[in-house]
């Protein structure tokens, strides 16, 4: 066991834990439990908003899977990762003020609330809640695996024990604190990620003997590592460009991102978050993936991609500093898991139970149920993660793609196109998800594109055509 | 269909314009990223030039491209983004 690295790591995690507890106290004493537990009372300022967006987004896929893949593929994967810079400004600009105004008017607490008020349809709600539960579940399992891997390689304890520690920590934390706790600690975690990746990148460059030296080592090993095409030339421009949709603009449709776009205090917070968010996302993405590439000449024989970050940190930094820096990926994974747990639980409790099972449930009952469901979900994910697959990034991206294909048009067109109606939304969701699953299983990479691209395009046409075709029907219903 | 009644709401005009700015920025970002990456990076690695030790395609596309976007976003937000109230009563105040 590496105590010198472990003590700062644990210290930092306890600190974050403390903040969560403090925020949780606030929730317990408030009268508007739902608003506070699931949305933090719409009170986020610019800095916290930017950081919670970044931290939620810079999840294990980028933090662990990402640098690991960059290690294998070289600079081409960093190019791909930089498509994510667009999320820093695009999400808040496009959902933007209209989403903020409309969700306040509807008194919506979740993305599904918005869809429910906008389309007034039971089927839209059930379909949405169902997709959130299915897809976010697989995303969550991926995150837990990443977290446990990290603890495993850091402390050298068996995977199962590591998973258990991780699960316990996340569960206590999120059940007590709710959204405010998650957002607040995201701000701390985002800051650690920002500074941590910077320190680690610099240390890695020094350990590798400078950038020029590292690049020529990479060229000597395989010249493809410094081209945009990946280690075996397999990253085509069309495929890499598809990631502008998958991890760039498509992100507006992710429920964990959309819910943040309704949680801020005022337009000044939003403006600050736009600027801070763009810079922070860009710096973190660039640093962390470059670390993965630059680690290759220093530690040439890492086999499990997920272990690149912890191993390189322990190699190039003094132990205590490695502990602090590794708190960053740990923190990133935790905050993602926290917010995903909250979302799945809000989909179950708020969107399904309160809407269709027991609309008259008492305040006390809803509160107990929310916390209970969140905890139970955590236990189920834990059981799923016990027997995990190897590279988490693909699992995670599957979930992202599915949600994006389902929600992008019902949300975006729902905000900006008043002729869009429930039939269009349902058609769009079914087309998006269905086509994505079919395409991903039977012909991955049609025309060299990532399998998410075509479903998103078809879902758009489904939304528009079906909405137009049913104009009369929805008019008579309304009249 | 609650959206309709407020269609003329001045705040929505501002919101629509800002959303379009977002779309414009992302398209500019994409073109910059793509042109430098595949324009300069498409050559044989033995012909690459280097900036600050990094291959030129990577430097211009990913490093400089990011810096340019960060500056653009800052300028756009400071110059063109308008502060509006979000609550109903905000309109009256």
XYZ file of C-alpha atoms in Angstrom:
572
model
C 0.000 0.000 0.000
C 1.149 3.434 -0.891
C 0.317 5.478 2.194
C 2.119 8.598 1.105
C -0.194 8.892 -1.875
C -3.195 7.591 -0.028
C -3.307 10.049 2.851
C -3.702 13.224 0.750
C -6.233 11.414 -1.445
C -8.347 10.359 1.502
C -7.975 13.756 3.114
C -9.277 15.483 0.036
C -12.170 13.080 -0.366
C -13.145 13.613 3.273
C -13.117 17.344 2.708
C -15.444 16.978 -0.266
C -17.591 14.684 1.844
C -17.805 17.345 4.525
C -19.043 19.935 2.056
C -21.694 17.496 0.860
C -22.929 16.951 4.392
C -23.076 20.662 5.000
C -25.116 21.185 1.844
C -27.344 18.289 2.881
C -28.235 20.009 6.119
C -29.507 22.887 4.077
C -31.777 20.577 2.106
C -33.236 18.939 5.201
C -34.176 22.263 6.715
C -35.878 23.608 3.602
C -39.581 23.559 2.793
C -39.244 22.979 -0.904
C -37.614 19.575 -0.738
C -38.096 18.559 -4.378
C -36.781 21.796 -5.801
C -33.774 21.636 -3.505
C -32.960 17.950 -3.663
C -33.190 17.679 -7.426
C -32.297 21.178 -8.553
C -30.494 23.001 -5.760
C -33.215 25.653 -5.607
C -32.182 27.229 -8.926
C -29.490 29.177 -7.183
C -26.222 28.315 -8.918
C -23.820 31.131 -9.633
C -21.564 31.385 -12.664
C -18.501 29.651 -11.299
C -20.356 26.745 -9.724
C -22.459 26.339 -12.861
C -19.417 26.199 -15.140
C -17.666 23.743 -12.876
C -20.608 21.440 -12.359
C -21.136 21.317 -16.132
C -17.490 20.515 -16.710
C -17.203 17.976 -13.932
C -20.349 16.142 -14.957
C -19.196 16.098 -18.488
C -15.529 15.349 -17.917
C -16.575 11.997 -16.625
C -14.727 8.720 -16.483
C -15.070 8.394 -20.235
C -12.684 11.237 -20.711
C -10.756 10.965 -17.519
C -9.878 7.312 -17.462
C -10.933 5.803 -20.768
C -9.882 8.909 -22.691
C -6.219 9.170 -21.654
C -5.996 5.389 -21.928
C -7.142 5.456 -25.539
C -4.900 8.457 -26.252
C -2.031 6.346 -24.942
C -2.814 3.709 -27.566
C -3.829 5.939 -30.480
C -1.535 8.946 -30.132
C -2.288 12.571 -31.070
C -5.222 11.559 -33.279
C -7.210 10.808 -30.130
C -6.370 14.196 -28.634
C -7.710 15.776 -31.811
C -10.890 13.777 -31.312
C -11.112 14.784 -27.653
C -10.828 18.464 -28.520
C -14.239 18.311 -30.182
C -15.508 18.568 -26.608
C -14.395 22.188 -26.289
C -17.603 23.103 -28.082
C -19.689 21.833 -25.150
C -18.243 24.626 -23.009
C -20.186 27.281 -24.901
C -22.645 25.495 -27.187
C -24.881 23.894 -24.559
C -25.556 27.046 -22.585
C -25.926 29.195 -25.679
C -28.348 26.906 -27.472
C -30.545 25.834 -24.581
C -29.820 29.265 -23.301
C -32.136 31.842 -21.890
C -35.228 30.480 -23.527
C -34.820 27.156 -21.727
C -34.219 28.982 -18.467
C -37.358 31.117 -18.886
C -39.583 28.308 -20.098
C -38.569 25.806 -17.424
C -39.257 28.411 -14.754
C -42.641 29.110 -16.258
C -43.445 25.387 -16.308
C -41.940 25.010 -12.854
C -39.961 22.082 -14.292
C -37.417 20.363 -12.074
C -36.131 17.779 -14.534
C -35.741 17.446 -18.246
C -38.749 15.137 -18.275
C -40.835 17.803 -16.507
C -40.051 20.123 -19.357
C -41.034 17.541 -21.960
C -44.232 16.758 -20.059
C -45.388 20.367 -19.945
C -44.279 21.088 -23.470
C -45.914 18.096 -25.146
C -48.671 17.248 -22.655
C -48.370 13.562 -23.334
C -48.181 10.560 -21.072
C -46.291 8.588 -23.671
C -43.595 11.188 -24.097
C -43.048 11.140 -20.343
C -42.968 7.373 -19.974
C -40.734 6.923 -22.998
C -38.314 9.551 -21.701
C -38.206 8.234 -18.171
C -37.666 4.745 -19.533
C -34.753 5.771 -21.774
C -33.138 7.718 -18.963
C -33.339 4.742 -16.635
C -31.946 2.272 -19.189
C -29.170 4.383 -20.674
C -27.978 6.207 -17.601
C -27.816 2.905 -15.813
C -25.228 1.594 -18.214
C -23.351 4.877 -18.018
C -23.329 4.619 -14.253
C -22.000 1.088 -14.222
C -19.143 2.269 -16.439
C -18.304 5.064 -14.031
C -18.262 2.793 -11.027
C -15.899 0.442 -12.763
C -13.560 3.343 -13.511
C -13.644 4.481 -9.896
C -12.944 1.037 -8.560
C -10.093 0.513 -11.054
C -8.495 3.682 -9.841
C -8.626 2.645 -6.208
C -7.447 -0.825 -7.197
C -4.295 0.367 -8.950
C -3.599 3.041 -6.389
C -3.850 1.013 -3.208
C -3.317 -2.435 -4.622
C -6.419 -3.978 -3.080
C -8.691 -6.414 -4.972
C -11.211 -4.957 -7.396
C -14.233 -6.061 -5.379
C -13.032 -4.387 -2.200
C -12.198 -1.241 -4.145
C -15.643 -1.204 -5.662
C -17.207 -1.591 -2.262
C -15.317 1.362 -0.782
C -16.202 3.505 -3.745
C -19.883 2.560 -3.639
C -20.230 3.214 0.055
C -18.717 6.629 -0.275
C -20.846 7.727 -3.211
C -24.048 6.417 -1.700
C -23.841 8.055 1.686
C -22.901 11.237 0.016
C -25.537 11.545 -2.631
C -28.453 10.276 -0.570
C -27.800 12.899 2.024
C -26.896 15.899 -0.045
C -28.955 15.992 -3.233
C -28.282 18.297 -6.141
C -26.890 21.213 -4.199
C -24.273 18.985 -2.608
C -23.409 17.519 -5.986
C -23.108 20.920 -7.664
C -21.085 22.439 -4.832
C -18.616 19.625 -4.654
C -18.430 19.596 -8.452
C -16.989 23.068 -8.139
C -14.257 21.801 -5.832
C -13.673 18.766 -7.996
C -13.549 20.799 -11.198
C -10.912 23.014 -9.653
C -8.846 19.994 -8.633
C -9.170 18.596 -12.148
C -8.051 21.867 -13.674
C -4.973 22.312 -11.482
C -4.237 18.594 -11.203
C -4.063 17.889 -14.928
C -1.879 20.958 -15.399
C 0.650 19.788 -12.797
C 0.616 16.259 -14.129
C 1.125 17.390 -17.727
C 4.113 19.533 -16.812
C 5.657 16.753 -14.719
C 5.133 14.280 -17.552
C 6.803 16.597 -20.074
C 9.790 17.043 -17.745
C 10.030 13.298 -17.115
C 9.968 12.675 -20.872
C 12.782 15.140 -21.516
C 10.750 17.926 -23.135
C 8.052 17.968 -25.814
C 10.416 17.629 -28.801
C 12.064 14.660 -27.205
C 8.757 12.934 -26.465
C 7.488 13.562 -30.002
C 10.640 12.117 -31.567
C 10.409 9.066 -29.268
C 6.835 8.584 -30.448
C 7.869 8.991 -34.093
C 10.631 6.448 -33.622
C 8.177 3.945 -32.174
C 5.415 4.473 -34.763
C 5.129 7.608 -36.934
C 1.352 7.188 -37.022
C 1.213 8.221 -33.373
C 1.853 11.835 -34.331
C -0.589 11.924 -37.274
C -4.309 12.678 -36.963
C -5.126 9.132 -38.120
C -4.395 7.007 -35.048
C -1.839 4.254 -34.385
C -2.938 1.982 -37.238
C -4.314 4.732 -39.470
C -7.868 3.707 -38.577
C -9.208 7.091 -37.429
C -10.741 8.504 -40.610
C -11.698 12.197 -40.847
C -15.373 11.251 -41.162
C -15.260 9.112 -38.021
C -13.370 11.651 -35.945
C -15.626 14.466 -37.156
C -18.673 12.464 -36.003
C -17.549 13.146 -32.479
C -18.622 16.748 -32.966
C -22.098 15.310 -32.683
C -21.469 12.581 -30.115
C -19.440 14.515 -27.548
C -19.890 18.065 -28.879
C -23.235 19.523 -29.892
C -25.246 16.382 -29.097
C -24.496 16.850 -25.432
C -27.367 19.379 -25.145
C -29.675 16.380 -25.086
C -28.094 14.630 -22.110
C -30.428 14.873 -19.124
C -27.580 15.474 -16.689
C -26.470 18.457 -18.747
C -29.947 19.792 -19.504
C -30.899 19.782 -15.830
C -27.917 22.009 -15.125
C -29.031 24.401 -17.820
C -32.150 25.100 -15.744
C -30.438 25.438 -12.399
C -28.732 28.810 -12.592
C -29.677 31.943 -10.795
C -29.724 34.670 -13.445
C -28.357 35.626 -16.825
C -25.214 37.067 -15.338
C -24.354 33.623 -13.899
C -24.948 32.136 -17.311
C -22.642 34.611 -19.009
C -19.838 33.947 -16.561
C -20.361 30.199 -16.883
C -20.034 30.428 -20.669
C -16.586 31.958 -20.451
C -15.277 29.948 -17.506
C -16.765 26.737 -18.868
C -15.136 27.049 -22.288
C -11.710 27.676 -20.810
C -11.949 24.987 -18.156
C -13.288 22.276 -20.490
C -10.622 23.075 -23.081
C -7.725 23.071 -20.654
C -8.800 19.871 -18.942
C -9.452 17.983 -22.189
C -6.212 19.070 -23.799
C -4.057 18.394 -20.750
C -5.491 15.086 -19.804
C -5.350 13.539 -23.260
C -1.879 14.885 -23.908
C -0.825 13.253 -20.644
C -2.048 9.954 -22.060
C -0.008 10.359 -25.264
C 3.110 11.664 -23.534
C 3.020 8.823 -21.002
C 3.791 6.345 -23.760
C 7.570 6.854 -24.112
C 7.914 7.028 -20.322
C 5.914 3.920 -19.435
C 5.812 1.907 -22.668
C 4.079 -1.251 -21.539
C 0.765 -0.487 -19.872
C -1.859 -2.978 -20.953
C -5.116 -1.887 -19.350
C -5.866 1.600 -20.688
C -7.717 2.598 -17.518
C -4.539 2.418 -15.498
C -2.506 4.927 -17.520
C -3.446 7.951 -15.427
C -2.755 6.473 -11.965
C 0.471 4.806 -13.089
C 1.927 7.859 -14.796
C 1.053 10.053 -11.811
C 2.820 7.698 -9.416
C 5.780 7.558 -11.817
C 6.449 11.238 -12.465
C 5.236 12.928 -9.286
C 6.297 12.657 -5.653
C 3.906 10.305 -3.878
C 2.030 12.891 -1.844
C 1.448 15.058 -4.901
C 0.310 12.055 -6.925
C -2.283 11.461 -4.220
C -3.665 14.967 -4.573
C -3.620 14.894 -8.372
C -5.330 11.508 -8.463
C -8.092 12.904 -6.325
C -9.050 14.675 -9.561
C -10.128 11.655 -11.628
C -11.607 10.194 -8.470
C -13.562 13.368 -7.971
C -14.659 13.431 -11.591
C -15.998 9.928 -11.456
C -17.734 10.539 -8.174
C -19.467 13.655 -9.317
C -20.653 11.976 -12.492
C -21.966 9.024 -10.562
C -23.647 11.310 -8.083
C -25.509 13.259 -10.687
C -26.469 10.179 -12.677
C -27.837 8.527 -9.562
C -29.895 11.598 -8.803
C -31.254 11.672 -12.338
C -32.298 8.062 -12.464
C -33.911 8.409 -9.075
C -35.716 11.585 -10.121
C -36.940 9.817 -13.261
C -38.426 7.064 -11.095
C -39.804 9.116 -8.248
C -40.817 12.356 -9.900
C -41.528 11.432 -13.477
C -43.134 8.046 -13.060
C -44.339 7.671 -9.475
C -45.583 11.192 -8.813
C -47.078 11.630 -12.270
C -48.846 8.350 -12.756
C -48.788 6.174 -9.676
C -49.589 8.371 -6.726
C -49.982 12.057 -7.558
C -51.283 12.846 -4.067
C -48.274 11.447 -2.205
C -47.427 13.405 0.901
C -44.381 15.582 1.243
C -42.836 13.291 3.805
C -43.436 10.215 1.696
C -41.860 11.725 -1.416
C -38.835 12.724 0.587
C -38.346 9.276 2.045
C -38.977 7.656 -1.302
C -36.472 9.883 -3.129
C -33.709 9.063 -0.699
C -34.647 5.381 -0.528
C -34.795 4.945 -4.308
C -31.453 6.690 -4.729
C -29.855 4.316 -2.240
C -31.469 1.210 -3.734
C -30.319 2.180 -7.223
C -26.788 2.514 -5.958
C -26.850 -1.004 -4.601
C -28.098 -2.377 -7.927
C -25.370 -0.615 -9.882
C -22.839 -1.976 -7.444
C -23.990 -5.511 -8.180
C -23.777 -4.856 -11.922
C -20.273 -3.454 -11.684
C -18.984 -6.506 -9.841
C -18.355 -8.296 -13.085
C -17.228 -5.577 -15.454
C -16.122 -5.401 -19.114
C -12.653 -4.144 -19.967
C -12.735 -0.811 -21.749
C -15.316 1.429 -20.180
C -15.351 4.125 -22.794
C -17.482 2.225 -25.288
C -20.116 1.289 -22.751
C -20.295 4.872 -21.732
C -20.485 6.239 -25.262
C -23.312 3.844 -26.075
C -25.376 5.439 -23.344
C -24.501 8.948 -24.490
C -25.443 8.207 -28.083
C -28.735 6.615 -27.128
C -29.843 9.558 -25.020
C -28.748 12.069 -27.611
C -30.588 10.313 -30.411
C -33.692 10.199 -28.225
C -33.820 13.691 -26.796
C -31.967 16.136 -28.994
C -34.900 17.151 -31.193
C -37.716 16.930 -28.653
C -35.696 19.368 -26.526
C -34.191 21.728 -29.074
C -37.190 21.847 -31.395
C -39.443 21.889 -28.360
C -37.853 25.156 -27.333
C -37.591 26.857 -30.695
C -40.282 25.435 -32.980
C -43.807 25.947 -31.838
C -45.337 23.622 -34.419
C -43.537 20.655 -32.909
C -46.057 18.406 -31.139
C -46.233 15.196 -29.152
C -46.568 12.967 -32.194
C -43.393 14.430 -33.629
C -41.611 14.012 -30.311
C -42.630 10.369 -29.930
C -41.710 9.580 -33.542
C -38.385 11.306 -33.113
C -37.533 9.438 -29.925
C -38.463 6.040 -31.317
C -36.633 6.672 -34.609
C -33.553 7.924 -32.788
C -33.170 5.141 -30.255
C -34.336 2.348 -32.543
C -32.066 3.283 -35.404
C -29.136 3.802 -33.084
C -29.422 0.363 -31.558
C -29.925 -1.277 -34.956
C -27.092 0.653 -36.550
C -24.728 0.062 -33.648
C -25.297 -3.679 -33.655
C -25.554 -4.444 -37.381
C -23.627 -1.847 -39.326
C -21.353 0.209 -37.107
C -19.796 3.162 -38.923
C -22.126 3.570 -41.917
C -20.273 5.683 -44.568
C -17.355 5.851 -42.145
C -19.403 7.887 -39.661
C -19.961 7.026 -36.019
C -23.222 5.134 -35.602
C -24.862 8.018 -33.721
C -24.846 10.418 -36.699
C -27.499 8.936 -38.972
C -30.037 8.260 -36.196
C -29.753 11.914 -35.141
C -30.353 13.063 -38.714
C -33.316 10.727 -39.218
C -34.785 11.670 -35.846
C -34.839 15.275 -37.030
C -36.854 14.440 -40.108
C -39.155 12.218 -38.085
C -39.838 15.096 -35.708
C -40.524 17.660 -38.418
C -42.520 15.475 -40.810
C -44.701 13.850 -38.178
C -45.336 17.172 -36.443
C -46.421 18.780 -39.703
C -48.550 15.814 -40.715
C -50.426 15.902 -37.420
C -50.986 19.679 -37.170
C -54.734 19.346 -37.708
C -55.059 16.540 -35.235
C -53.377 18.402 -32.428
C -55.263 21.597 -33.267
C -58.647 19.922 -32.931
C -57.563 18.265 -29.716
C -56.591 21.572 -28.266
C -59.686 23.422 -29.484
C -49.145 25.066 -25.895
C -48.015 27.668 -23.476
C -45.175 28.741 -25.724
C -47.387 30.576 -28.189
C -48.860 33.258 -25.986
C -45.469 34.766 -25.343
C -44.149 34.579 -28.806
C -43.629 38.284 -29.039
C -41.865 38.356 -25.697
C -38.802 40.519 -26.162
C -36.727 38.101 -24.102
C -37.354 35.332 -26.593
C -35.965 37.419 -29.412
C -32.770 37.870 -27.458
C -32.669 34.177 -26.616
C -33.170 33.163 -30.242
C -30.392 35.433 -31.414
C -27.983 34.098 -28.811
C -28.778 30.509 -29.762
C -27.948 31.342 -33.378
C -24.653 32.877 -32.260
C -23.898 29.553 -30.546
C -24.549 27.666 -33.773
C -22.332 30.081 -35.692
C -19.487 29.703 -33.212
C -19.600 25.924 -33.344
C -19.470 25.935 -37.133
C -16.472 28.256 -37.133
C -14.794 26.057 -34.516
C -15.367 22.953 -36.622
C -13.949 24.474 -39.810
C -10.836 25.728 -38.005
C -10.290 22.376 -36.309
C -10.845 20.326 -39.446
C -8.862 22.512 -41.877
C -5.692 22.601 -39.807
C -5.846 18.989 -38.653
C -6.323 17.375 -42.029
C -4.846 20.157 -44.161
C -1.485 20.119 -42.415
C -1.628 16.663 -40.851
C -2.483 14.777 -44.061
C 1.135 14.753 -45.182
C 3.686 12.059 -44.526
C 4.970 12.477 -40.927
C 8.536 12.854 -42.246
C 7.501 16.164 -43.879
C 5.889 17.625 -40.749
C 6.969 20.984 -39.398
C 6.899 21.630 -35.658
C 5.734 24.472 -33.432
C 6.895 24.434 -29.790
C 7.882 20.810 -30.268
C 4.391 19.744 -31.338
C 3.531 18.801 -34.934
C 2.258 21.961 -36.640
C -1.162 20.482 -37.495
C -1.745 19.649 -33.858
C -0.546 22.988 -32.570
C -2.746 25.046 -34.895
C -5.810 22.814 -34.742
C -5.947 21.884 -31.063
C -3.820 24.344 -29.089
C -4.236 27.579 -31.035
C -7.770 26.616 -32.051
C -8.776 26.312 -28.414
C -7.187 29.644 -27.501
C -8.970 31.354 -30.387
C -12.316 29.876 -29.308
C -11.805 30.936 -25.700
C -11.129 34.516 -26.810
C -14.030 34.526 -29.266
C -16.494 33.264 -26.665
C -15.337 35.876 -24.177
C -15.681 38.715 -26.672
C -19.043 37.540 -27.978
C -20.526 37.127 -24.510
C -19.264 40.480 -23.268
C -20.325 42.391 -26.375
C -23.553 40.823 -27.555
C -25.129 38.891 -24.750
C -27.901 40.748 -22.972
C -28.961 40.274 -19.375
C -32.641 39.463 -19.049
C -34.758 38.522 -16.029
C -35.953 34.899 -15.976
C -39.005 35.128 -13.748
C -42.515 36.099 -14.800
C -42.649 39.194 -12.645
C -39.316 40.237 -14.099
C -41.107 41.601 -17.152
C -43.075 44.119 -15.157
C -40.253 45.379 -12.986
